[in-house]
Amino acid sequence: AMAKAVQRVFAQQGLPDAYIKGDEGSGAVVVGLRYGQGWLVRKHAEAAKVYWQGPSVGFDFGANASKAFILVYNLGNSDRLFQKFPGVEGSYYFVAGIGVNYLRANNITLAPMRTGVGLRAGVNAGYLTFTRNATVNPF
């Protein structure tokens, strides 16, 4: 399933400039929160620790823990990652599942792919904010 998701993103977006490999947890009862941490990996640069968090709102219920693999397009300077990326997401996890969506801001495209466990179903709109340091503030 993950290989097909990667192939689909490559067919639509091409090869990425970078990727983020990490872990995240999220939960929602109409209003949701997501927190994650991982490593930004670039071809000619040292891996950098990154964190992400964000709120969401929608018809969305449940909780899940995921391995996150985020393809990054048109990044340029790594500092450009540290901003808000809005998006819409649909997910359905019953014990295990995979989800892919696109987030875009300032000509940068992120393609988060998540494989996770939990019980989660719904559609939501929200954003992710990427930071250099961990924070509990999702805004």
Short mmCIF file of C-alpha atoms in Angstrom, two decimals:
data_model
loop_
_atom_site.label_atom_id
_atom_site.label_comp_id
_atom_site.label_asym_id
_atom_site.label_seq_id
_atom_site.Cartn_x
_atom_site.Cartn_y
_atom_site.Cartn_z
CA ALA A 1 0.00 0.00 0.00
CA MET A 2 2.80 2.45 0.88
CA ALA A 3 4.64 1.69 -2.38
CA LYS A 4 1.50 2.50 -4.40
CA ALA A 5 1.03 5.75 -2.48
CA VAL A 6 4.64 6.78 -3.20
CA GLN A 7 4.27 5.86 -6.89
CA ARG A 8 1.10 7.96 -7.15
CA VAL A 9 2.77 11.00 -5.56
CA PHE A 10 5.86 10.60 -7.80
CA ALA A 11 3.59 10.40 -10.87
CA GLN A 12 1.80 13.62 -9.84
CA GLN A 13 4.70 15.64 -8.38
CA GLY A 14 7.97 14.08 -9.59
CA LEU A 15 10.96 13.44 -7.34
CA PRO A 16 11.09 15.43 -4.08
CA ASP A 17 13.80 17.88 -2.96
CA ALA A 18 13.76 16.41 0.55
CA TYR A 19 11.75 14.21 2.87
CA ILE A 20 10.82 14.08 6.53
CA LYS A 21 10.76 10.75 8.34
CA GLY A 22 9.15 10.67 11.77
CA ASP A 23 6.34 9.79 14.13
CA GLU A 24 3.10 11.55 15.00
CA GLY A 25 -0.01 11.22 17.07
CA SER A 26 -3.39 12.80 16.56
CA GLY A 27 -6.90 12.76 17.87
CA ALA A 28 -10.19 14.49 17.25
CA VAL A 29 -13.77 14.87 18.36
CA VAL A 30 -14.87 17.45 15.75
CA VAL A 31 -11.86 19.60 16.77
CA GLY A 32 -8.54 17.80 16.47
CA LEU A 33 -4.85 18.13 17.27
CA ARG A 34 -1.80 16.60 15.63
CA TYR A 35 1.78 16.51 16.93
CA GLY A 36 4.84 15.03 15.26
CA GLN A 37 8.60 14.94 15.20
CA GLY A 38 11.12 13.68 12.72
CA TRP A 39 14.17 14.36 10.59
CA LEU A 40 14.36 16.57 7.50
CA VAL A 41 16.66 14.73 5.08
CA ARG A 42 18.22 16.47 2.06
CA LYS A 43 20.64 15.09 -0.49
CA HIS A 44 23.57 17.43 0.25
CA ALA A 45 22.90 18.51 3.82
CA GLU A 46 23.00 17.10 7.31
CA ALA A 47 19.68 15.77 8.61
CA ALA A 48 17.86 18.30 10.82
CA LYS A 49 15.38 17.59 13.62
CA VAL A 50 11.93 19.11 12.95
CA TYR A 51 8.63 19.22 14.80
CA TRP A 52 5.10 19.81 13.56
CA GLN A 53 1.78 20.48 15.19
CA GLY A 54 -1.58 21.78 14.20
CA PRO A 55 -5.29 22.03 14.84
CA SER A 56 -8.11 20.82 12.63
CA VAL A 57 -11.88 21.05 12.53
CA GLY A 58 -14.42 18.92 10.70
CA PHE A 59 -16.43 15.73 10.80
CA ASP A 60 -13.57 13.80 12.39
CA PHE A 61 -13.54 11.38 15.33
CA GLY A 62 -10.97 9.08 16.93
CA ALA A 63 -7.25 8.84 17.58
CA ASN A 64 -4.24 7.31 15.88
CA ALA A 65 -0.47 6.95 16.13
CA SER A 66 1.43 7.00 12.85
CA LYS A 67 4.77 6.68 11.17
CA ALA A 68 5.00 9.76 8.98
CA PHE A 69 6.91 10.07 5.73
CA ILE A 70 6.55 13.53 4.19
CA LEU A 71 7.82 14.25 0.68
CA VAL A 72 8.92 17.89 0.26
CA TYR A 73 8.81 19.74 -3.10
CA ASN A 74 10.21 23.17 -4.13
CA LEU A 75 11.79 23.78 -0.72
CA GLY A 76 14.92 25.70 -1.70
CA ASN A 77 16.43 26.88 1.60
CA SER A 78 15.56 24.58 4.54
CA ASP A 79 14.41 27.61 6.56
CA ARG A 80 11.37 27.87 4.25
CA LEU A 81 9.92 24.74 5.89
CA PHE A 82 9.22 26.60 9.13
CA GLN A 83 5.76 28.02 8.42
CA LYS A 84 2.08 27.01 8.35
CA PHE A 85 0.84 24.62 5.64
CA PRO A 86 -2.97 24.53 5.26
CA GLY A 87 -4.81 21.52 3.90
CA VAL A 88 -7.84 19.25 3.86
CA GLU A 89 -7.59 15.62 4.88
CA GLY A 90 -9.77 12.56 4.90
CA SER A 91 -8.80 9.51 6.92
CA TYR A 92 -10.14 6.13 7.87
CA TYR A 93 -8.22 3.94 10.29
CA PHE A 94 -9.67 0.86 11.87
CA VAL A 95 -6.70 -0.81 13.56
CA ALA A 96 -4.34 0.03 10.65
CA GLY A 97 -4.39 2.25 7.58
CA ILE A 98 -2.52 4.61 5.26
CA GLY A 99 -3.35 8.17 4.33
CA VAL A 100 -1.89 10.68 1.82
CA ASN A 101 -2.78 14.33 1.25
CA TYR A 102 -1.12 17.53 -0.01
CA LEU A 103 -0.31 20.69 1.92
CA ARG A 104 0.83 23.83 0.08
CA ALA A 105 2.23 27.23 1.08
CA ASN A 106 4.46 29.74 -0.74
CA ASN A 107 5.05 27.39 -3.70
CA ILE A 108 6.21 24.56 -1.39
CA THR A 109 4.27 21.30 -1.57
CA LEU A 110 4.29 18.68 1.17
CA ALA A 111 2.93 15.19 0.59
CA PRO A 112 2.49 13.57 4.02
CA MET A 113 2.04 9.80 3.96
CA ARG A 114 1.02 8.19 7.20
CA THR A 115 0.78 4.55 8.18
CA GLY A 116 -0.82 4.14 11.52
CA VAL A 117 -2.81 2.27 14.07
CA GLY A 118 -5.88 3.41 15.93
CA LEU A 119 -9.53 4.13 15.32
CA ARG A 120 -10.11 7.28 13.29
CA ALA A 121 -12.57 8.32 10.60
CA GLY A 122 -13.55 11.61 9.06
CA VAL A 123 -12.75 14.65 6.99
CA ASN A 124 -11.15 17.81 8.37
CA ALA A 125 -9.55 21.10 7.41
CA GLY A 126 -6.59 22.49 9.28
CA TYR A 127 -2.93 23.24 9.02
CA LEU A 128 0.45 22.01 10.19
CA THR A 129 3.08 24.38 11.55
CA PHE A 130 6.68 23.18 11.28
CA THR A 131 9.12 24.34 13.98
CA ARG A 132 12.72 23.79 15.04
CA ASN A 133 11.69 23.17 18.66
CA ALA A 134 8.93 21.09 20.22
CA THR A 135 5.91 23.02 21.45
CA VAL A 136 2.52 22.10 22.89
CA ASN A 137 0.88 25.15 21.28
CA PRO A 138 -0.82 23.87 18.09
CA PHE A 139 -1.33 27.40 16.77
#
